[in-house]
XYZ file of C-alpha atoms in Angstrom:
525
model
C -25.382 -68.579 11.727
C -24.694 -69.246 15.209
C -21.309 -71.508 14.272
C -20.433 -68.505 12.856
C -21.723 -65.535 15.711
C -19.703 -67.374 18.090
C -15.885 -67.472 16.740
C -14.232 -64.737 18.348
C -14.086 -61.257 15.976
C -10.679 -61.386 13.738
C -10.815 -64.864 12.269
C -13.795 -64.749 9.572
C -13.516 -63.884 7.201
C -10.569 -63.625 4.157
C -12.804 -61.021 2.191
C -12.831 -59.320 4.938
C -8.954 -59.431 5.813
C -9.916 -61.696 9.080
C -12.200 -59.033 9.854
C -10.192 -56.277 9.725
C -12.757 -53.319 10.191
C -13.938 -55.012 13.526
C -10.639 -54.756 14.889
C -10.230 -51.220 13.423
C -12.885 -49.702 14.420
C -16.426 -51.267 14.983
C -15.536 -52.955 17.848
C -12.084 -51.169 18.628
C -13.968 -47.535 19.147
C -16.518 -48.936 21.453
C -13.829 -50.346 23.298
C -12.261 -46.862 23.407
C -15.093 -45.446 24.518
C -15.413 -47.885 27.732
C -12.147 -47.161 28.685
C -12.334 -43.040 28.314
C -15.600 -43.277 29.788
C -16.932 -40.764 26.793
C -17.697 -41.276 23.547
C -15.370 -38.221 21.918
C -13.764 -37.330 18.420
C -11.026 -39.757 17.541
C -8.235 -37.284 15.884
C -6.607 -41.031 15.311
C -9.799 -43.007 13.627
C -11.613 -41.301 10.968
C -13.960 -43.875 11.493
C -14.978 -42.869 15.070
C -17.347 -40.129 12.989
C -19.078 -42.767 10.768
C -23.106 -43.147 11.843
C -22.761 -45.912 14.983
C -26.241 -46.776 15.704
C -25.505 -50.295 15.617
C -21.975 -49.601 17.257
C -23.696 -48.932 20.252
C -25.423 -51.533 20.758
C -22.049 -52.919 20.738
C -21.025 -50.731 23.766
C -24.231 -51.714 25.486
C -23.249 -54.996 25.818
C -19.378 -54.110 26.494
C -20.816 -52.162 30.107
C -23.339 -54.829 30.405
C -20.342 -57.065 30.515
C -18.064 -55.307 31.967
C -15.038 -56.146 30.001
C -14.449 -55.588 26.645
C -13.863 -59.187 25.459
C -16.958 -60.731 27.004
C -18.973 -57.189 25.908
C -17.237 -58.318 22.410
C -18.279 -61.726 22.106
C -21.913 -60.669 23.369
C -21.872 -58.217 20.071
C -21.516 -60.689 18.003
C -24.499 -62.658 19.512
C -26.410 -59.464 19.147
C -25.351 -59.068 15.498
C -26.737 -62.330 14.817
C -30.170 -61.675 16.275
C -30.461 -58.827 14.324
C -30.247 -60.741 11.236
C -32.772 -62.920 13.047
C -35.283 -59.640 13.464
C -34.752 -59.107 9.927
C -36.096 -62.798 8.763
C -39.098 -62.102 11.129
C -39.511 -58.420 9.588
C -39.817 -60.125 5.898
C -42.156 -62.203 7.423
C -44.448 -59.390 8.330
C -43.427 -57.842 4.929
C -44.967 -60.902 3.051
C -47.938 -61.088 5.285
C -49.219 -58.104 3.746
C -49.862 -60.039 0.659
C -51.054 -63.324 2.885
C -50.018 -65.525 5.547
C -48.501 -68.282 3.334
C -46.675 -65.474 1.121
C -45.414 -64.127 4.752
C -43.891 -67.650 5.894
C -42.445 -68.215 2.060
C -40.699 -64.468 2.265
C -39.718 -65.685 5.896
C -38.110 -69.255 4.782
C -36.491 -66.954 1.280
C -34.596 -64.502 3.784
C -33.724 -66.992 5.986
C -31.746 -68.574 2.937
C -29.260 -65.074 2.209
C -26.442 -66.331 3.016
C -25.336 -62.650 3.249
C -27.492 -63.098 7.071
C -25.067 -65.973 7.735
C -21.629 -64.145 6.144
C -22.491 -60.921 8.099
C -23.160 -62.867 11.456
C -19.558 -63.680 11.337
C -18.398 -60.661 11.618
C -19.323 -57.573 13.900
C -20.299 -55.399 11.237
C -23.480 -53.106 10.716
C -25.246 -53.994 7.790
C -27.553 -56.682 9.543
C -28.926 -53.602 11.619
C -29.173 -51.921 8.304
C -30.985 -54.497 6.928
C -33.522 -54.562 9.463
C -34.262 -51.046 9.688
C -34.854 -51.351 5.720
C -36.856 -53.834 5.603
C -39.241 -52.176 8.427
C -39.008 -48.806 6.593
C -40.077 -50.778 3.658
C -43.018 -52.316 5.317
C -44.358 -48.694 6.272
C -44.088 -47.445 3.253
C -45.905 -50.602 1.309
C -48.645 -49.728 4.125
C -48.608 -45.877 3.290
C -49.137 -46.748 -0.310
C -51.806 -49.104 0.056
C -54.890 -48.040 -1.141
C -56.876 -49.592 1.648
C -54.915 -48.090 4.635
C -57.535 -45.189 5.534
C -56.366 -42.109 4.423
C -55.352 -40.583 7.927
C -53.242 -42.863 8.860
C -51.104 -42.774 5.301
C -49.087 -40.548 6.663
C -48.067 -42.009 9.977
C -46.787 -44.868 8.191
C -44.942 -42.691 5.992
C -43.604 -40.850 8.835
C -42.255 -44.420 10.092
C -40.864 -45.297 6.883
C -38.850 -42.230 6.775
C -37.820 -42.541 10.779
C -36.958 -46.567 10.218
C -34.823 -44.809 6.817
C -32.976 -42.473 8.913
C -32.257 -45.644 11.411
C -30.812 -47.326 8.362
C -28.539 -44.164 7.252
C -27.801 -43.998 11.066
C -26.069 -47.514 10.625
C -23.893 -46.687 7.370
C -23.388 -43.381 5.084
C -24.510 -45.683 2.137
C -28.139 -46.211 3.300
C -28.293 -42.599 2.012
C -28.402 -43.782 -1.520
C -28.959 -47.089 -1.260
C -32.047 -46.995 1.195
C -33.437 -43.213 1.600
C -33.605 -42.059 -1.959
C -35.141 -45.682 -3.689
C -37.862 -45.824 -1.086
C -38.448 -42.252 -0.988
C -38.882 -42.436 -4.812
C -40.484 -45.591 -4.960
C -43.030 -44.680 -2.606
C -43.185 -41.092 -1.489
C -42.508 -39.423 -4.738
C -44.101 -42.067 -7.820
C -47.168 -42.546 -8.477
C -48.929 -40.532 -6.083
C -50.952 -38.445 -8.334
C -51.783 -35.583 -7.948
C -48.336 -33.495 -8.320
C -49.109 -31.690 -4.816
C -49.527 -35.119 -3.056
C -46.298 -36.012 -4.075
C -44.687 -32.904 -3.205
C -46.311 -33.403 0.150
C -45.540 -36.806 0.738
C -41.745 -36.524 -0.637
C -41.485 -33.465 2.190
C -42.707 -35.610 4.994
C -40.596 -38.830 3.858
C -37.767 -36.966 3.809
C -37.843 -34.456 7.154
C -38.526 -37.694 8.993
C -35.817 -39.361 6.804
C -33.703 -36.149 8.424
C -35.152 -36.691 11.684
C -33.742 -40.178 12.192
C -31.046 -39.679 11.224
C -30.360 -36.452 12.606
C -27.980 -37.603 15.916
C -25.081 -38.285 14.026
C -25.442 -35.006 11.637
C -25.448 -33.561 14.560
C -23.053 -35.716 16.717
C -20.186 -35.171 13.728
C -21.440 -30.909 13.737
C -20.416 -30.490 17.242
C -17.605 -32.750 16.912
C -15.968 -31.620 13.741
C -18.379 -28.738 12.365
C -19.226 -30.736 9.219
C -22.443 -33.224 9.254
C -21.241 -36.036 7.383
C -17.567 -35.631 8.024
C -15.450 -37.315 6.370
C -17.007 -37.209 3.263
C -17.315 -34.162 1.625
C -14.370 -32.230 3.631
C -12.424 -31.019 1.421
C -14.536 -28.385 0.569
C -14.483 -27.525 4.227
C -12.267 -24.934 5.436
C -11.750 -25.753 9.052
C -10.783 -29.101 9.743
C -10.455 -31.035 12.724
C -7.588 -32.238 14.448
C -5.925 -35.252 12.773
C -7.291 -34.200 9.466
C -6.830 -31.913 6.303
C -7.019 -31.549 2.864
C -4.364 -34.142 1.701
C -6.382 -36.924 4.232
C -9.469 -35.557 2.692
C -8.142 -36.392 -0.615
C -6.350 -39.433 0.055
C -9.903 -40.879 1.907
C -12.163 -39.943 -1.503
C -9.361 -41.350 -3.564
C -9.696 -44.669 -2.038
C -13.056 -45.021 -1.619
C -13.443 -44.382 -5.267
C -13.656 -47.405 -7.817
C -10.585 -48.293 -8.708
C -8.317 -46.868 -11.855
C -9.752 -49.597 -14.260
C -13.507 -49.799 -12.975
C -15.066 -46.679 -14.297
C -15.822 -48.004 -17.616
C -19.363 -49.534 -18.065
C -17.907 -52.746 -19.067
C -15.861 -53.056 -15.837
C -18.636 -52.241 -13.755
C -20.683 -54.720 -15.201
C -17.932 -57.295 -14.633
C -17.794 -56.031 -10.854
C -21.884 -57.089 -11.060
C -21.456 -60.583 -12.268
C -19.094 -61.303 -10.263
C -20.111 -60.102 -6.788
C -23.759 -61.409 -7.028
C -24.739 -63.865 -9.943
C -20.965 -65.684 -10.148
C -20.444 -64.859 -6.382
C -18.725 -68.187 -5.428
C -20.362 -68.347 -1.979
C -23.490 -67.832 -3.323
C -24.485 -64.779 -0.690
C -27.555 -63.374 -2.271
C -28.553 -67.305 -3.601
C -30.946 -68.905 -6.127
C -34.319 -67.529 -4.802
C -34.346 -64.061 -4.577
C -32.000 -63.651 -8.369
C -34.600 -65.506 -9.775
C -38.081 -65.489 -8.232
C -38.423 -61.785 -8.430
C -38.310 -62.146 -12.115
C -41.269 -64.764 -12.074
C -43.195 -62.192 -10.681
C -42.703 -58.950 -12.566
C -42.929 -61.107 -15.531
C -46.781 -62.697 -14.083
C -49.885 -61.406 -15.327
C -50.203 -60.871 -11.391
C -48.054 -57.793 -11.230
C -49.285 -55.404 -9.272
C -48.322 -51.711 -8.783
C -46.493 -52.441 -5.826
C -44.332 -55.155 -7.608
C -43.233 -51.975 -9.923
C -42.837 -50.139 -6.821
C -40.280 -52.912 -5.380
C -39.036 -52.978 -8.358
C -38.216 -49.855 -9.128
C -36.659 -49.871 -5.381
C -34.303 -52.833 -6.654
C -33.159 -51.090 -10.207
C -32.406 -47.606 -8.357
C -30.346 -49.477 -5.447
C -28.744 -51.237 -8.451
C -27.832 -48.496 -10.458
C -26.559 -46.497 -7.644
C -23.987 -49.212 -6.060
C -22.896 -49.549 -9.760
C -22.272 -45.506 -9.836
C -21.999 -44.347 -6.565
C -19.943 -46.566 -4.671
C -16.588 -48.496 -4.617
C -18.134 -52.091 -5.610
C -17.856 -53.561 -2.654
C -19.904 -56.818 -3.035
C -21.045 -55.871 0.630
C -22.063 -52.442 -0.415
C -24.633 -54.040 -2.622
C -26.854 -55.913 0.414
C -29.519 -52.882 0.425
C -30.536 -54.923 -2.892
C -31.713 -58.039 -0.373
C -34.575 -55.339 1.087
C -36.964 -55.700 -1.899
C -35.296 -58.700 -3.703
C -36.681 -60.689 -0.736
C -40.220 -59.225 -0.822
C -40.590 -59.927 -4.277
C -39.440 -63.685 -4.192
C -41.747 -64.231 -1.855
C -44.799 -62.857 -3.532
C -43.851 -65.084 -6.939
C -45.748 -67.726 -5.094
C -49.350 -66.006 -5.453
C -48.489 -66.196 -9.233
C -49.516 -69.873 -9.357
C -52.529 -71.040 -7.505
C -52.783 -75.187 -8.733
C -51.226 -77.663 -5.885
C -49.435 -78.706 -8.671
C -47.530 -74.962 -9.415
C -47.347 -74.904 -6.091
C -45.361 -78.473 -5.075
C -42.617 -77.086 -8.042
C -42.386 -74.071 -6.110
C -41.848 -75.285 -2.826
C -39.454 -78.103 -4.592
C -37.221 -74.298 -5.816
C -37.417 -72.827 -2.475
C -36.016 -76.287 -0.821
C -33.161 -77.084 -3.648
C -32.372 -72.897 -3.593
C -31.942 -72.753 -0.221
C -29.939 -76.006 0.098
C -27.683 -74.260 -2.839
C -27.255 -71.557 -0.345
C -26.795 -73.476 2.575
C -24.165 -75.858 1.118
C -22.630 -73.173 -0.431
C -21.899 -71.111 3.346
C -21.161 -74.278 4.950
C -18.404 -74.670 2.345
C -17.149 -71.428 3.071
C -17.264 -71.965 6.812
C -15.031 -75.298 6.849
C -12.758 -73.458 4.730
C -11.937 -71.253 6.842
C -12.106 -73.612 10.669
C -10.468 -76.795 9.296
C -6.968 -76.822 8.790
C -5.338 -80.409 7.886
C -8.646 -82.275 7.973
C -9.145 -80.401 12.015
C -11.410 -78.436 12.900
C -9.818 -75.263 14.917
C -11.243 -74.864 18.337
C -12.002 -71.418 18.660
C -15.806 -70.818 19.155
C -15.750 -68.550 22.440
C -12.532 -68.455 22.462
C -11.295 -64.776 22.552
C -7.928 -65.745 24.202
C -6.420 -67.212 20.478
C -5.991 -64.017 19.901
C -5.423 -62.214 23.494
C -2.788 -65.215 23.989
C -1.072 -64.808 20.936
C -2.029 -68.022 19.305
C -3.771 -66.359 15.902
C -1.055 -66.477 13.248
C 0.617 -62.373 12.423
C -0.564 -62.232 16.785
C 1.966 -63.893 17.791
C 3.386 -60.483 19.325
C 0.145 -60.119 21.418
C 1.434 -63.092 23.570
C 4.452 -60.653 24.864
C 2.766 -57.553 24.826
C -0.462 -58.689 26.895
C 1.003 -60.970 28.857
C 4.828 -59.627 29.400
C 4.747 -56.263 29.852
C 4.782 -53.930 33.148
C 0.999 -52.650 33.735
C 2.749 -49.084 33.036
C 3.610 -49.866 29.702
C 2.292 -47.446 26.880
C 2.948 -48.645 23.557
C 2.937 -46.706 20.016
C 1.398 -49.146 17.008
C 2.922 -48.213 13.581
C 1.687 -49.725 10.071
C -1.039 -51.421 12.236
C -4.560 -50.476 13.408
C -5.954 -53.531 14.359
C -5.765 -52.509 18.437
C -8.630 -54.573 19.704
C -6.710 -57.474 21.646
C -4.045 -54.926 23.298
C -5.036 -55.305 26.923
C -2.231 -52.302 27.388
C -2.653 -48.911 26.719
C -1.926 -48.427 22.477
C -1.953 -45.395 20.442
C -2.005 -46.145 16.287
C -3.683 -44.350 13.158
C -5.382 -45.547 10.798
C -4.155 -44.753 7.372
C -6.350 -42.231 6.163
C -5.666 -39.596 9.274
C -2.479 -37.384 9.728
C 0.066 -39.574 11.824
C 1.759 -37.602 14.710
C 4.734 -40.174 14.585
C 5.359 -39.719 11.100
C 4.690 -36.015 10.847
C 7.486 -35.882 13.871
C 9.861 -38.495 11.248
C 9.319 -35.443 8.622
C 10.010 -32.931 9.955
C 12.836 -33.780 12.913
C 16.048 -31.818 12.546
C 18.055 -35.283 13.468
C 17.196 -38.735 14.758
C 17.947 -38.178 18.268
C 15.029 -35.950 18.016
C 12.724 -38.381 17.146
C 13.669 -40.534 20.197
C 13.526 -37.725 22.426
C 9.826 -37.376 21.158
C 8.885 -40.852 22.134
C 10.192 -40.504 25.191
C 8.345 -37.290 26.107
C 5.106 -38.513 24.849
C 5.159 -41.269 26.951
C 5.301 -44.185 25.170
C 7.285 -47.462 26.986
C 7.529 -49.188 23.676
C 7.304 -48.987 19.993
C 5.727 -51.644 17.701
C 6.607 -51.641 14.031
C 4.400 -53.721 11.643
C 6.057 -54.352 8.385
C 3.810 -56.470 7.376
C 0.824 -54.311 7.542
C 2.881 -51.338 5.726
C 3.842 -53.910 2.859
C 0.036 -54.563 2.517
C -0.715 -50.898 2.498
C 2.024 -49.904 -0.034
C 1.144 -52.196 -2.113
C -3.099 -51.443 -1.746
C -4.640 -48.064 -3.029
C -4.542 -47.469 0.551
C -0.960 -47.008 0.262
C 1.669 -45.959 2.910
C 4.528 -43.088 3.925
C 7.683 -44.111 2.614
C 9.302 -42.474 4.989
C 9.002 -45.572 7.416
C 11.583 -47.654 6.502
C 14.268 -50.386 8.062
C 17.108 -48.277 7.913
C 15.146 -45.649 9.657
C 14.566 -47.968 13.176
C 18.244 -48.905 12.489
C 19.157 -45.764 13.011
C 17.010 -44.530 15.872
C 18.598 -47.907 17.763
C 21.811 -46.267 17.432
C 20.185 -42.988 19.135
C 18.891 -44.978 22.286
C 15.598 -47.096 20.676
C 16.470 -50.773 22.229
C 15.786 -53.864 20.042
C 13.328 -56.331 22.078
C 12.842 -58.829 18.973
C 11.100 -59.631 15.901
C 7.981 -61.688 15.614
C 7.334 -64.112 12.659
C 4.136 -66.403 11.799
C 4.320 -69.149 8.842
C 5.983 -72.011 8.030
C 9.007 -71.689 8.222
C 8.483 -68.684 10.162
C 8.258 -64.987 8.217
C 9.133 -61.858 9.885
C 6.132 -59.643 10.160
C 6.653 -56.865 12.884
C 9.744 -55.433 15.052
C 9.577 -54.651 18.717
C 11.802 -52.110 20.582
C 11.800 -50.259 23.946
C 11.849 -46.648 24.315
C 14.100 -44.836 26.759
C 13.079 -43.711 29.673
């Protein structure tokens, strides 16, 4: 895990295009928001108005550091320790049942190679995973029949606050974390009906509670709670957005054209957690939850996790696009319930076999990350030197950033440059305006509608900008994703626009032999 926290954001890992999002916007927006001096609505980054509760821990440590690169590789650190938190927080989880059941639960979460896979990358779901799992632990308090009766519901008010923490790191805690542990334990079996009325009402106005900044954050900021989803039925949009970005963002994050049948969805299943070829969810925790719902141990709260696990299931299957990342809430209970299956046996005997499956299950795990690491650091038999070492990428030396090596180090402190096609804007050290795909592009809504292409130029030079930056390679991606791409940004069209005063600067290429990927041209002062 720390091999991994310490390579700088952008290389790890292919699933994740190189770490695309983390360059887009989980560590791009913070880096905004150091520079502005305000966090503000990002008419250019829709996903500026996703929940950022682990975000900002991100732009903690960029003002701790006081530069964006250091602040950056400190993140990453950070990410990695709260995977860390979340091992010690199934720990506690299991020590409800016993000590020894806490330190198996401990060593079984330790073992996810999701912790490891995550910790490579700046993303959010190892905060999300921690505020589950502590949710979790409330609630399996509230519900125990031994916790005195008055303070039930302060540990269901701390469930539901720890939820709303969770849907505070990513929309998809909403389904995947609020609703199974709000049915699972607020709402079933809590007899009578009034109790569970009562308890479902305080689970969820906490739920709303903790989660409430960003609902309100995204109000203020764009008059809709949990913009962007559900905008199109909004009338008044924001700037940047409208109903055809509305549409084009719910279109995409969709499953795809051939996934809505069962069968597909089931194939989606097997082959982002049983066949997963890195093995991120492992041996243990696919397996020993099923020795102990099938025990003559089970308990209620075995149905309870249980139940947590099947909803979480059903609604990644049915309400999501089948991202194999998406499906991580499942971990939460999973985790818990491997690491009671080893009260089910009490002979030293049962008990030697089963600590024999929890050292061969994580080793499966273990080999199978460490695999996936070399993959992706040894080129040629050599391993690539690049832990702490943000400047492969500020110094052009990552392949398709070869351009960075000009731009950063090249170019007048003055220079302002427009990004087209790309939105990867991390490693600019100069001022860089781009769009992500999903919001309305003021570049290509000025290539629309201009009467000529002299116009166009003029544009560029009025807004500011010192240079231009096409990537073809990135629109070629796009056009060929769901994602997809205006048409109207072409060759021919940057052909032209040289004829109306755009200068040519050069082309960058990465491979070998060397492929074109992006064009470069100055714009007239």
């Amino acid at each position: 895990t720390l091999l991994v926290a310490v390579v700088p954001p952008g290389f790890l890992w292919v699933e994740e295009g190189g770490g695309y999002d983390v360059l887009e916007y989980h560590l791009q927006l913070p880096k905004e928001y150091v520079e502005q001096g305000a966090i503000t609505y990002t008419p250019h980054n829709v996903y500026g108005n996703f929940p950022a509760n682990v975000e900002m821990l991100y732009l903690l440590t960029m003002v701790l550091r006081d530069d964006p690169y250091d602040g950056a590789a400190t993140a990453k650190i950070l990410n990695a320790l709260l995977g860390a938190l979340f091992v010690f927080a199934a720990y506690v989880a299991g020590r409800e049942t016993s000590r020894t059941v806490g330190v198996v639960t401990a060593v079984v979460a330790a073992s996810v190679g999701w912790l490891t896979y995550l910790s490579g990358v700046a993303f959010v779901e190892n905060g999300m995973l921690l505020f589950a799992m502590i949710a979790l632990v409330c609630a399996m308090r509230a519900s125990n029949p031994s916790t005195r009766p008055d303070q039930r519901r302060t540990w269901l008010i701390l469930s539901g606050l720890m939820t709303g923490a969770a849907c505070g790191c990513k929309y998809t805690a909403v389904p995947l974390v609020a609703v199974p542990i709000g049915a699972a334990f607020a709402l079933w079996p809590n007899p009578p009906l009034a109790s569970r009325i009562r308890a479902g009402a305080v689970f969820g106005l906490t739920v709303l509670l903790g989660f409430a900044p960003w609902l309100v954050k995204n109000t203020a900021m764009t008059g809709n709670p949990v913009f962007p989803l559900l905008s199109p039925d909004c009338d008044d949009q924001p700037p940047g957005w409208g109903e055809r970005e509305a549409w084009h963002f719910d279109a995409c994050h969709a499953p795809g054209p051939g996934e809505f049948t069962f069968a597909a969805r089931m194939q989606r299943l097997w082959r982002h957690i049983p066949a997963d070829p890195v093995q991120r969810f492992g041996p243990l925790i696919l397996i020993l939850p099923f020795l102990r719902l099938l025990s003559r141990k089970r308990q209620l709260l075995d149905r309870r996790l249980a139940l947590v696990a099947a909803l979480q299931l059903i609604l990644w299957l049915y309400l999501t696009h089948l991202y194999a990342r998406f499906a991580v809430p499942m971990i939460v209970p999973l985790v818990v319930l491997a690491g009671r299956a080893f009260e089910v046996w009490s002979s030293a005997v049962a008990r030697r076999a089963l600590t024999a499956v929890l050292i061969v299950g994580a080793g499966v795990s273990a080999f199978a990350m460490a695999t996936h690491y070399a993959d992706h650091l040894y080129h040629d038999g050599s391993k690539l030197p690049l832990e702490g070492a943000d400047r492969f990428f500020l110094d052009g030396l990552g392949a398709g950033h070869e351009h960075l090596a000009v731009i950063n180090g090249s170019l007048p402190d003055d220079a302002k440059i427009l990004m087209i096609g790309d939105a990867k804007a991390l490693y600019f050290r100069r001022p860089v305006d781009y769009c992500v795909v999903f919001n309305r592009n003021p570049f290509i809504e000025v290539v629309r509608t201009a009467h000529d292409d002299q116009s166009i130029v003029a544009w560029l030079t009025d807004a500011g900008y010192t240079h231009v930056l096409v990537n073809w390679a990135e629109t070629s991606r796009l056009r060929n994703s769901r994602y997809g791409f205006p048409d109207v940004i072409q060759p021919d069209l940057f052909i032209r626009l040289s004829q109306r005063g755009l200068t040519w600067l050069g082309t960058f290429a990465t491979g070998d032999p060397p492929k074109p990927y992006a064009t470069f041209y100055a714009v007239p002062r």
